[in-house]
């Protein structure tokens, strides 16, 4: 009987220590880990037949030229003005080309969901403006890049399908 009391007491102490440790761990985790939100803009690039090969990397994705332009100081500073911030948007931004596609993904990760969306939208809009200016400069210098168009469409997957967004992006290329 005495042995049983000691065992019961040890089991009770172990259960109490486990519960206190779990509560302390939960409180510590919630106070030190900041949730991060991701917002993505997908840009569809349609290269013409004459320059298809020059825009492709070996994995079938578009080359990093777009990523370099989209993360450039020109685009980021314009995006900062559009978003009304002096924060370094580039530190939250990832630009990647999707393999075997014509899609460039702009991904913004930020502790604030609204800020992530604002930043990625600002970068997408200003990246497209910069690309348009680059084409105008090339045309002015009589160095044209034939058959390259960039269209974009923002969409909420809860409200419409990806196919509808791609269709709208395609329509935007020819406006």
GROMACS .gro file of N, CA and C in nm:
model
  525
    1UNK      N    1   0.082  -0.118   0.000
    1UNK     CA    2   0.000   0.000   0.000
    1UNK      C    3   0.088   0.126   0.000
    2UNK      N    4   0.194   0.124   0.078
    2UNK     CA    5   0.286   0.237   0.084
    2UNK      C    6   0.354   0.259  -0.052
    3UNK      N    7   0.388   0.152  -0.116
    3UNK     CA    8   0.449   0.160  -0.248
    3UNK      C    9   0.351   0.219  -0.350
    4UNK      N   10   0.226   0.183  -0.336
    4UNK     CA   11   0.124   0.233  -0.426
    4UNK      C   12   0.105   0.384  -0.407
    5UNK      N   13   0.111   0.434  -0.285
    5UNK     CA   14   0.098   0.577  -0.258
    5UNK      C   15   0.215   0.653  -0.320
    6UNK      N   16   0.337   0.599  -0.306
    6UNK     CA   17   0.455   0.664  -0.365
    6UNK      C   18   0.442   0.669  -0.518
    7UNK      N   19   0.398   0.558  -0.575
    7UNK     CA   20   0.380   0.553  -0.721
    7UNK      C   21   0.275   0.653  -0.767
    8UNK      N   22   0.163   0.663  -0.694
    8UNK     CA   23   0.056   0.757  -0.727
    8UNK      C   24   0.106   0.900  -0.717
    9UNK      N   25   0.181   0.928  -0.613
    9UNK     CA   26   0.235   1.063  -0.593
    9UNK      C   27   0.331   1.099  -0.707
   10UNK      N   28   0.418   1.008  -0.744
   10UNK     CA   29   0.514   1.032  -0.855
   10UNK      C   30   0.440   1.052  -0.987
   11UNK      N   31   0.337   0.973  -1.010
   11UNK     CA   32   0.259   0.986  -1.134
   11UNK      C   33   0.189   1.121  -1.137
   12UNK      N   34   0.133   1.164  -1.025
   12UNK     CA   35   0.065   1.293  -1.017
   12UNK      C   36   0.163   1.407  -1.041
   13UNK      N   37   0.281   1.400  -0.980
   13UNK     CA   38   0.383   1.503  -1.001
   13UNK      C   39   0.426   1.507  -1.148
   14UNK      N   40   0.444   1.392  -1.209
   14UNK     CA   41   0.482   1.385  -1.350
   14UNK      C   42   0.374   1.448  -1.439
   15UNK      N   43   0.249   1.421  -1.410
   15UNK     CA   44   0.139   1.478  -1.489
   15UNK      C   45   0.136   1.629  -1.472
   16UNK      N   46   0.151   1.679  -1.351
   16UNK     CA   47   0.149   1.823  -1.327
   16UNK      C   48   0.266   1.892  -1.396
   17UNK      N   49   0.386   1.833  -1.387
   17UNK     CA   50   0.503   1.891  -1.454
   17UNK      C   51   0.483   1.892  -1.606
   18UNK      N   52   0.425   1.788  -1.661
   18UNK     CA   53   0.400   1.781  -1.805
   18UNK      C   54   0.303   1.890  -1.847
   19UNK      N   55   0.196   1.909  -1.773
   19UNK     CA   56   0.096   2.012  -1.806
   19UNK      C   57   0.158   2.151  -1.796
   20UNK      N   58   0.234   2.177  -1.689
   20UNK     CA   59   0.299   2.308  -1.674
   20UNK      C   60   0.399   2.332  -1.786
   21UNK      N   61   0.474   2.230  -1.826
   21UNK     CA   62   0.571   2.243  -1.935
   21UNK      C   63   0.500   2.272  -2.068
   22UNK      N   64   0.389   2.206  -2.093
   22UNK     CA   65   0.314   2.228  -2.217
   22UNK      C   66   0.260   2.371  -2.222
   23UNK      N   67   0.207   2.420  -2.110
   23UNK     CA   68   0.156   2.558  -2.106
   23UNK      C   69   0.269   2.657  -2.126
   24UNK      N   70   0.382   2.635  -2.060
   24UNK     CA   71   0.497   2.725  -2.075
   24UNK      C   72   0.549   2.724  -2.220
   25UNK      N   73   0.556   2.607  -2.280
   25UNK     CA   74   0.600   2.597  -2.420
   25UNK      C   75   0.505   2.669  -2.514
   26UNK      N   76   0.377   2.656  -2.492
   26UNK     CA   77   0.276   2.725  -2.575
   26UNK      C   78   0.291   2.876  -2.564
   27UNK      N   79   0.304   2.925  -2.440
   27UNK     CA   80   0.319   3.070  -2.419
   27UNK      C   81   0.448   3.120  -2.482
   28UNK      N   82   0.557   3.047  -2.467
   28UNK     CA   83   0.685   3.087  -2.526
   28UNK      C   84   0.676   3.091  -2.678
   29UNK      N   85   0.616   2.987  -2.736
   29UNK     CA   86   0.605   2.981  -2.883
   29UNK      C   87   0.521   3.096  -2.936
   30UNK      N   88   0.410   3.125  -2.873
   30UNK     CA   89   0.324   3.233  -2.920
   30UNK      C   90   0.386   3.370  -2.904
   31UNK      N   91   0.475   3.385  -2.808
   31UNK     CA   92   0.537   3.515  -2.787
   31UNK      C   93   0.661   3.536  -2.873
   32UNK      N   94   0.722   3.430  -2.926
   32UNK     CA   95   0.846   3.445  -3.002
   32UNK      C   96   0.831   3.419  -3.152
   33UNK      N   97   0.731   3.346  -3.193
   33UNK     CA   98   0.715   3.314  -3.335
   33UNK      C   99   0.610   3.405  -3.396
   34UNK      N  100   0.650   3.480  -3.497
   34UNK     CA  101   0.559   3.569  -3.567
   34UNK      C  102   0.499   3.496  -3.687
   35UNK      N  103   0.367   3.496  -3.699
   35UNK     CA  104   0.309   3.432  -3.818
   35UNK      C  105   0.346   3.511  -3.943
   36UNK      N  106   0.369   3.440  -4.052
   36UNK     CA  107   0.403   3.504  -4.178
   36UNK      C  108   0.296   3.472  -4.282
   37UNK      N  109   0.262   3.572  -4.361
   37UNK     CA  110   0.161   3.557  -4.465
   37UNK      C  111   0.228   3.571  -4.601
   38UNK      N  112   0.179   3.497  -4.697
   38UNK     CA  113   0.235   3.500  -4.831
   38UNK      C  114   0.128   3.545  -4.930
   39UNK      N  115   0.167   3.637  -5.016
   39UNK     CA  116   0.080   3.682  -5.124
   39UNK      C  117   0.158   3.665  -5.254
   40UNK      N  118   0.091   3.612  -5.355
   40UNK     CA  119   0.159   3.579  -5.481
   40UNK      C  120   0.089   3.647  -5.599
   41UNK      N  121   0.169   3.702  -5.688
   41UNK     CA  122   0.119   3.752  -5.817
   41UNK      C  123   0.187   3.668  -5.924
   42UNK      N  124   0.110   3.623  -6.018
   42UNK     CA  125   0.166   3.544  -6.128
   42UNK      C  126   0.154   3.624  -6.257
   43UNK      N  127   0.265   3.641  -6.322
   43UNK     CA  128   0.270   3.715  -6.448
   43UNK      C  129   0.295   3.616  -6.561
   44UNK      N  130   0.216   3.626  -6.665
   44UNK     CA  131   0.230   3.537  -6.780
   44UNK      C  132   0.308   3.611  -6.888
   45UNK      N  133   0.417   3.553  -6.932
   45UNK     CA  134   0.501   3.611  -7.036
   45UNK      C  135   0.485   3.525  -7.160
   46UNK      N  136   0.449   3.587  -7.271
   46UNK     CA  137   0.430   3.512  -7.395
   46UNK      C  138   0.536   3.552  -7.496
   47UNK      N  139   0.645   3.475  -7.504
   47UNK     CA  140   0.750   3.508  -7.600
   47UNK      C  141   0.708   3.469  -7.742
   48UNK      N  142   0.755   3.546  -7.837
   48UNK     CA  143   0.727   3.514  -7.975
   48UNK      C  144   0.815   3.400  -8.024
   49UNK      N  145   0.781   3.345  -8.138
   49UNK     CA  146   0.855   3.230  -8.192
   49UNK      C  147   1.001   3.263  -8.218
   50UNK      N  148   1.030   3.387  -8.258
   50UNK     CA  149   1.168   3.425  -8.291
   50UNK      C  150   1.259   3.431  -8.169
   51UNK      N  151   1.203   3.458  -8.050
   51UNK     CA  152   1.290   3.470  -7.934
   51UNK      C  153   1.255   3.371  -7.823
   52UNK      N  154   1.179   3.268  -7.856
   52UNK     CA  155   1.143   3.166  -7.758
   52UNK      C  156   1.268   3.104  -7.695
   53UNK      N  157   1.364   3.064  -7.778
   53UNK     CA  158   1.484   2.997  -7.727
   53UNK      C  159   1.570   3.091  -7.644
   54UNK      N  160   1.575   3.218  -7.679
   54UNK     CA  161   1.660   3.311  -7.606
   54UNK      C  162   1.604   3.345  -7.469
   55UNK      N  163   1.474   3.322  -7.447
   55UNK     CA  164   1.412   3.352  -7.317
   55UNK      C  165   1.406   3.231  -7.225
   56UNK      N  166   1.442   3.112  -7.274
   56UNK     CA  167   1.426   2.990  -7.195
   56UNK      C  168   1.555   2.947  -7.128
   57UNK      N  169   1.542   2.902  -7.004
   57UNK     CA  170   1.653   2.839  -6.932
   57UNK      C  171   1.647   2.689  -6.962
   58UNK      N  172   1.745   2.614  -6.915
   58UNK     CA  173   1.750   2.471  -6.945
   58UNK      C  174   1.634   2.393  -6.884
   59UNK      N  175   1.577   2.440  -6.773
   59UNK     CA  176   1.465   2.367  -6.711
   59UNK      C  177   1.331   2.401  -6.774
   60UNK      N  178   1.332   2.477  -6.883
   60UNK     CA  179   1.208   2.511  -6.952
   60UNK      C  180   1.143   2.637  -6.900
   61UNK      N  181   1.190   2.690  -6.789
   61UNK     CA  182   1.135   2.813  -6.733
   61UNK      C  183   1.193   2.932  -6.808
   62UNK      N  184   1.139   3.047  -6.784
   62UNK     CA  185   1.194   3.169  -6.840
   62UNK      C  186   1.326   3.199  -6.769
   63UNK      N  187   1.419   3.262  -6.840
   63UNK     CA  188   1.549   3.294  -6.780
   63UNK      C  189   1.532   3.394  -6.667
   64UNK      N  190   1.638   3.414  -6.591
   64UNK     CA  191   1.635   3.502  -6.474
   64UNK      C  192   1.633   3.651  -6.508
   65UNK      N  193   1.632   3.686  -6.635
   65UNK     CA  194   1.630   3.827  -6.674
   65UNK      C  195   1.513   3.900  -6.610
   66UNK      N  196   1.397   3.836  -6.611
   66UNK     CA  197   1.278   3.899  -6.553
   66UNK      C  198   1.294   3.915  -6.402
   67UNK      N  199   1.348   3.816  -6.336
   67UNK     CA  200   1.369   3.823  -6.191
   67UNK      C  201   1.465   3.938  -6.157
   68UNK      N  202   1.567   3.955  -6.238
   68UNK     CA  203   1.664   4.061  -6.214
   68UNK      C  204   1.598   4.198  -6.230
   69UNK      N  205   1.518   4.214  -6.335
   69UNK     CA  206   1.448   4.341  -6.357
   69UNK      C  207   1.345   4.365  -6.247
   70UNK      N  208   1.270   4.262  -6.212
   70UNK     CA  209   1.162   4.279  -6.116
   70UNK      C  210   1.213   4.309  -5.975
   71UNK      N  211   1.336   4.269  -5.942
   71UNK     CA  212   1.393   4.300  -5.810
   71UNK      C  213   1.492   4.416  -5.816
   72UNK      N  214   1.495   4.485  -5.928
   72UNK     CA  215   1.590   4.596  -5.944
   72UNK      C  216   1.551   4.714  -5.857
   73UNK      N  217   1.648   4.803  -5.833
   73UNK     CA  218   1.622   4.922  -5.752
   73UNK      C  219   1.513   5.010  -5.815
   74UNK      N  220   1.509   5.015  -5.947
   74UNK     CA  221   1.409   5.096  -6.016
   74UNK      C  222   1.268   5.047  -5.982
   75UNK      N  223   1.247   4.917  -5.993
   75UNK     CA  224   1.115   4.860  -5.965
   75UNK      C  225   1.082   4.870  -5.817
   76UNK      N  226   1.176   4.836  -5.731
   76UNK     CA  227   1.149   4.836  -5.587
   76UNK      C  228   1.121   4.976  -5.536
   77UNK      N  229   1.199   5.076  -5.581
   77UNK     CA  230   1.174   5.214  -5.533
   77UNK      C  231   1.039   5.265  -5.583
   78UNK      N  232   1.002   5.231  -5.706
   78UNK     CA  233   0.870   5.271  -5.756
   78UNK      C  234   0.759   5.198  -5.679
   79UNK      N  235   0.782   5.072  -5.646
   79UNK     CA  236   0.683   4.996  -5.567
   79UNK      C  237   0.669   5.055  -5.427
   80UNK      N  238   0.779   5.101  -5.369
   80UNK     CA  239   0.772   5.165  -5.238
   80UNK      C  240   0.684   5.290  -5.243
   81UNK      N  241   0.699   5.368  -5.349
   81UNK     CA  242   0.615   5.488  -5.364
   81UNK      C  243   0.469   5.449  -5.381
   82UNK      N  244   0.444   5.348  -5.465
   82UNK     CA  245   0.306   5.302  -5.487
   82UNK      C  246   0.243   5.252  -5.358
   83UNK      N  247   0.321   5.177  -5.280
   83UNK     CA  248   0.269   5.119  -5.155
   83UNK      C  249   0.272   5.219  -5.040
   84UNK      N  250   0.338   5.334  -5.059
   84UNK     CA  251   0.345   5.435  -4.955
   84UNK      C  252   0.429   5.393  -4.836
   85UNK      N  253   0.544   5.333  -4.865
   85UNK     CA  254   0.631   5.285  -4.757
   85UNK      C  255   0.776   5.315  -4.789
   86UNK      N  256   0.857   5.321  -4.686
   86UNK     CA  257   1.002   5.332  -4.706
   86UNK      C  258   1.069   5.199  -4.670
   87UNK      N  259   0.988   5.102  -4.631
   87UNK     CA  260   1.040   4.970  -4.593
   87UNK      C  261   1.102   4.902  -4.715
   88UNK      N  262   1.203   4.820  -4.693
   88UNK     CA  263   1.272   4.750  -4.802
   88UNK      C  264   1.186   4.635  -4.852
   89UNK      N  265   1.106   4.660  -4.953
   89UNK     CA  266   1.014   4.559  -5.007
   89UNK      C  267   1.092   4.439  -5.060
   90UNK      N  268   1.209   4.462  -5.116
   90UNK     CA  269   1.288   4.353  -5.174
   90UNK      C  270   1.321   4.245  -5.072
   91UNK      N  271   1.331   4.283  -4.944
   91UNK     CA  272   1.365   4.183  -4.842
   91UNK      C  273   1.250   4.084  -4.819
   92UNK      N  274   1.129   4.120  -4.859
   92UNK     CA  275   1.014   4.032  -4.844
   92UNK      C  276   0.979   3.959  -4.975
   93UNK      N  277   1.048   3.993  -5.083
   93UNK     CA  278   1.009   3.949  -5.217
   93UNK      C  279   1.096   3.835  -5.269
   94UNK      N  280   1.030   3.738  -5.331
   94UNK     CA  281   1.097   3.631  -5.404
   94UNK      C  282   1.040   3.632  -5.545
   95UNK      N  283   1.126   3.626  -5.645
   95UNK     CA  284   1.082   3.620  -5.784
   95UNK      C  285   1.134   3.490  -5.841
   96UNK      N  286   1.043   3.409  -5.897
   96UNK     CA  287   1.090   3.284  -5.956
   96UNK      C  288   1.011   3.251  -6.082
   97UNK      N  289   1.080   3.185  -6.171
   97UNK     CA  290   1.019   3.139  -6.295
   97UNK      C  291   0.973   2.995  -6.274
   98UNK      N  292   0.851   2.967  -6.310
   98UNK     CA  293   0.796   2.833  -6.293
   98UNK      C  294   0.848   2.745  -6.407
   99UNK      N  295   0.911   2.629  -6.375
   99UNK     CA  296   0.965   2.542  -6.479
   99UNK      C  297   0.859   2.499  -6.581
  100UNK      N  298   0.902   2.489  -6.705
  100UNK     CA  299   0.816   2.446  -6.816
  100UNK      C  300   0.689   2.528  -6.829
  101UNK      N  301   0.702   2.661  -6.811
  101UNK     CA  302   0.585   2.747  -6.825
  101UNK      C  303   0.629   2.886  -6.867
  102UNK      N  304   0.532   2.972  -6.888
  102UNK     CA  305   0.557   3.113  -6.919
  102UNK      C  306   0.520   3.200  -6.801
  103UNK      N  307   0.529   3.146  -6.682
  103UNK     CA  308   0.482   3.217  -6.563
  103UNK      C  309   0.599   3.260  -6.476
  104UNK      N  310   0.594   3.387  -6.436
  104UNK     CA  311   0.686   3.442  -6.337
  104UNK      C  312   0.603   3.465  -6.212
  105UNK      N  313   0.649   3.411  -6.100
  105UNK     CA  314   0.579   3.429  -5.973
  105UNK      C  315   0.650   3.534  -5.889
  106UNK      N  316   0.573   3.630  -5.842
  106UNK     CA  317   0.622   3.727  -5.745
  106UNK      C  318   0.560   3.686  -5.611
  107UNK      N  319   0.643   3.654  -5.514
  107UNK     CA  320   0.595   3.605  -5.385
  107UNK      C  321   0.643   3.699  -5.275
  108UNK      N  322   0.549   3.755  -5.201
  108UNK     CA  323   0.582   3.844  -5.091
  108UNK      C  324   0.540   3.778  -4.961
  109UNK      N  325   0.634   3.767  -4.867
  109UNK     CA  326   0.608   3.708  -4.736
  109UNK      C  327   0.628   3.817  -4.632
  110UNK      N  328   0.525   3.840  -4.551
  110UNK     CA  329   0.527   3.949  -4.454
  110UNK      C  330   0.445   3.910  -4.332
  111UNK      N  331   0.477   3.964  -4.214
  111UNK     CA  332   0.398   3.933  -4.095
  111UNK      C  333   0.255   3.985  -4.102
  112UNK      N  334   0.229   4.082  -4.189
  112UNK     CA  335   0.095   4.138  -4.204
  112UNK      C  336   0.037   4.096  -4.338
  113UNK      N  337  -0.078   4.034  -4.337
  113UNK     CA  338  -0.139   3.981  -4.459
  113UNK      C  339  -0.169   4.092  -4.560
  114UNK      N  340  -0.224   4.201  -4.514
  114UNK     CA  341  -0.259   4.313  -4.602
  114UNK      C  342  -0.133   4.375  -4.663
  115UNK      N  343  -0.028   4.387  -4.583
  115UNK     CA  344   0.097   4.443  -4.633
  115UNK      C  345   0.158   4.353  -4.740
  116UNK      N  346   0.154   4.222  -4.720
  116UNK     CA  347   0.206   4.128  -4.820
  116UNK      C  348   0.136   4.148  -4.953
  117UNK      N  349   0.005   4.161  -4.951
  117UNK     CA  350  -0.072   4.182  -5.074
  117UNK      C  351  -0.040   4.317  -5.137
  118UNK      N  352  -0.035   4.421  -5.055
  118UNK     CA  353  -0.004   4.555  -5.106
  118UNK      C  354   0.133   4.558  -5.173
  119UNK      N  355   0.232   4.497  -5.109
  119UNK     CA  356   0.368   4.496  -5.164
  119UNK      C  357   0.375   4.418  -5.295
  120UNK      N  358   0.316   4.299  -5.300
  120UNK     CA  359   0.327   4.219  -5.421
  120UNK      C  360   0.251   4.285  -5.536
  121UNK      N  361   0.137   4.348  -5.507
  121UNK     CA  362   0.063   4.421  -5.611
  121UNK      C  363   0.145   4.539  -5.663
  122UNK      N  364   0.208   4.613  -5.572
  122UNK     CA  365   0.288   4.729  -5.612
  122UNK      C  366   0.408   4.686  -5.697
  123UNK      N  367   0.473   4.578  -5.659
  123UNK     CA  368   0.588   4.530  -5.737
  123UNK      C  369   0.542   4.484  -5.875
  124UNK      N  370   0.431   4.410  -5.882
  124UNK     CA  371   0.381   4.360  -6.012
  124UNK      C  372   0.349   4.476  -6.105
  125UNK      N  373   0.276   4.575  -6.054
  125UNK     CA  374   0.239   4.689  -6.139
  125UNK      C  375   0.361   4.766  -6.187
  126UNK      N  376   0.456   4.790  -6.098
  126UNK     CA  377   0.574   4.867  -6.136
  126UNK      C  378   0.672   4.786  -6.220
  127UNK      N  379   0.675   4.656  -6.200
  127UNK     CA  380   0.759   4.570  -6.285
  127UNK      C  381   0.710   4.576  -6.429
  128UNK      N  382   0.579   4.571  -6.446
  128UNK     CA  383   0.524   4.578  -6.582
  128UNK      C  384   0.550   4.714  -6.646
  129UNK      N  385   0.537   4.821  -6.568
  129UNK     CA  386   0.567   4.954  -6.621
  129UNK      C  387   0.713   4.963  -6.664
  130UNK      N  388   0.802   4.905  -6.584
  130UNK     CA  389   0.944   4.909  -6.615
  130UNK      C  390   0.973   4.830  -6.742
  131UNK      N  391   0.911   4.713  -6.757
  131UNK     CA  392   0.930   4.633  -6.878
  131UNK      C  393   0.880   4.710  -7.000
  132UNK      N  394   0.766   4.777  -6.987
  132UNK     CA  395   0.714   4.857  -7.098
  132UNK      C  396   0.813   4.968  -7.135
  133UNK      N  397   0.870   5.036  -7.034
  133UNK     CA  398   0.968   5.142  -7.061
  133UNK      C  399   1.092   5.085  -7.128
  134UNK      N  400   1.136   4.966  -7.087
  134UNK     CA  401   1.252   4.905  -7.150
  134UNK      C  402   1.225   4.878  -7.297
  135UNK      N  403   1.105   4.833  -7.329
  135UNK     CA  404   1.071   4.808  -7.468
  135UNK      C  405   1.067   4.937  -7.546
  136UNK      N  406   1.016   5.045  -7.486
  136UNK     CA  407   1.014   5.174  -7.554
  136UNK      C  408   1.156   5.223  -7.579
  137UNK      N  409   1.247   5.204  -7.483
  137UNK     CA  410   1.385   5.245  -7.501
  137UNK      C  411   1.450   5.164  -7.612
  138UNK      N  412   1.422   5.034  -7.615
  138UNK     CA  413   1.479   4.952  -7.722
  138UNK      C  414   1.425   4.995  -7.857
  139UNK      N  415   1.299   5.027  -7.864
  139UNK     CA  416   1.239   5.072  -7.989
  139UNK      C  417   1.303   5.204  -8.033
  140UNK      N  418   1.325   5.294  -7.938
  140UNK     CA  419   1.385   5.423  -7.965
  140UNK      C  420   1.526   5.407  -8.021
  141UNK      N  421   1.598   5.310  -7.970
  141UNK     CA  422   1.735   5.285  -8.016
  141UNK      C  423   1.737   5.193  -8.137
  142UNK      N  424   1.619   5.163  -8.188
  142UNK     CA  425   1.604   5.076  -8.304
  142UNK      C  426   1.657   4.935  -8.278
  143UNK      N  427   1.646   4.891  -8.154
  143UNK     CA  428   1.677   4.753  -8.120
  143UNK      C  429   1.549   4.696  -8.063
  144UNK      N  430   1.473   4.629  -8.141
  144UNK     CA  431   1.343   4.580  -8.099
  144UNK      C  432   1.349   4.435  -8.053
  145UNK      N  433   1.265   4.403  -7.959
  145UNK     CA  434   1.248   4.265  -7.914
  145UNK      C  435   1.113   4.220  -7.969
  146UNK      N  436   1.113   4.143  -8.076
  146UNK     CA  437   0.987   4.110  -8.141
  146UNK      C  438   0.901   4.011  -8.061
  147UNK      N  439   0.770   4.030  -8.068
  147UNK     CA  440   0.672   3.933  -8.020
  147UNK      C  441   0.680   3.899  -7.871
  148UNK      N  442   0.723   3.991  -7.788
  148UNK     CA  443   0.721   3.964  -7.644
  148UNK      C  444   0.612   4.050  -7.583
  149UNK      N  445   0.521   3.987  -7.511
  149UNK     CA  446   0.413   4.059  -7.443
  149UNK      C  447   0.406   4.011  -7.299
  150UNK      N  448   0.368   4.101  -7.212
  150UNK     CA  449   0.350   4.065  -7.072
  150UNK      C  450   0.210   4.108  -7.032
  151UNK      N  451   0.134   4.016  -6.977
  151UNK     CA  452   0.001   4.047  -6.926
  151UNK      C  453  -0.009   4.001  -6.784
  152UNK      N  454  -0.094   4.065  -6.706
  152UNK     CA  455  -0.110   4.020  -6.569
  152UNK      C  456  -0.256   4.033  -6.527
  153UNK      N  457  -0.292   3.952  -6.431
  153UNK     CA  458  -0.425   3.958  -6.372
  153UNK      C  459  -0.413   3.912  -6.228
  154UNK      N  460  -0.470   3.988  -6.138
  154UNK     CA  461  -0.473   3.948  -5.998
  154UNK      C  462  -0.603   3.874  -5.975
  155UNK      N  463  -0.597   3.768  -5.896
  155UNK     CA  464  -0.720   3.694  -5.871
  155UNK      C  465  -0.720   3.631  -5.734
  156UNK      N  466  -0.839   3.609  -5.686
  156UNK     CA  467  -0.859   3.540  -5.559
  156UNK      C  468  -0.908   3.401  -5.593
  157UNK      N  469  -0.836   3.295  -5.555
  157UNK     CA  470  -0.876   3.159  -5.591
  157UNK      C  471  -1.014   3.121  -5.539
  158UNK      N  472  -1.062   3.192  -5.437
  158UNK     CA  473  -1.196   3.164  -5.385
  158UNK      C  474  -1.306   3.221  -5.474
  159UNK      N  475  -1.268   3.318  -5.558
  159UNK     CA  476  -1.369   3.386  -5.640
  159UNK      C  477  -1.368   3.346  -5.787
  160UNK      N  478  -1.254   3.298  -5.837
  160UNK     CA  479  -1.248   3.259  -5.978
  160UNK      C  480  -1.138   3.155  -5.998
  161UNK      N  481  -1.141   3.091  -6.114
  161UNK     CA  482  -1.043   2.986  -6.142
  161UNK      C  483  -0.914   3.047  -6.199
  162UNK      N  484  -0.808   2.970  -6.193
  162UNK     CA  485  -0.680   3.013  -6.249
  162UNK      C  486  -0.692   3.032  -6.401
  163UNK      N  487  -0.772   2.948  -6.464
  163UNK     CA  488  -0.791   2.959  -6.609
  163UNK      C  489  -0.853   3.094  -6.646
  164UNK      N  490  -0.950   3.140  -6.564
  164UNK     CA  491  -1.012   3.271  -6.590
  164UNK      C  492  -0.910   3.383  -6.574
  165UNK      N  493  -0.823   3.371  -6.473
  165UNK     CA  494  -0.720   3.473  -6.450
  165UNK      C  495  -0.621   3.475  -6.567
  166UNK      N  496  -0.582   3.358  -6.616
  166UNK     CA  497  -0.490   3.351  -6.730
  166UNK      C  498  -0.556   3.411  -6.854
  167UNK      N  499  -0.685   3.383  -6.873
  167UNK     CA  500  -0.757   3.441  -6.987
  167UNK      C  501  -0.758   3.593  -6.979
  168UNK      N  502  -0.784   3.648  -6.859
  168UNK     CA  503  -0.784   3.792  -6.841
  168UNK      C  504  -0.645   3.850  -6.863
  169UNK      N  505  -0.541   3.779  -6.817
  169UNK     CA  506  -0.403   3.825  -6.840
  169UNK      C  507  -0.372   3.828  -6.988
  170UNK      N  508  -0.420   3.727  -7.061
  170UNK     CA  509  -0.400   3.722  -7.206
  170UNK      C  510  -0.469   3.842  -7.274
  171UNK      N  511  -0.590   3.874  -7.227
  171UNK     CA  512  -0.661   3.990  -7.282
  171UNK      C  513  -0.586   4.119  -7.255
  172UNK      N  514  -0.525   4.130  -7.136
  172UNK     CA  515  -0.451   4.253  -7.100
  172UNK      C  516  -0.329   4.274  -7.189
  173UNK      N  517  -0.273   4.166  -7.241
  173UNK     CA  518  -0.154   4.179  -7.325
  173UNK      C  519  -0.183   4.255  -7.455
  174UNK      N  520  -0.306   4.251  -7.500
  174UNK     CA  521  -0.337   4.307  -7.631
  174UNK      C  522  -0.422   4.433  -7.623
  175UNK      N  523  -0.430   4.495  -7.506
  175UNK     CA  524  -0.503   4.621  -7.492
  175UNK      C  525  -0.422   4.736  -7.541
   0.00000   0.00000   0.00000
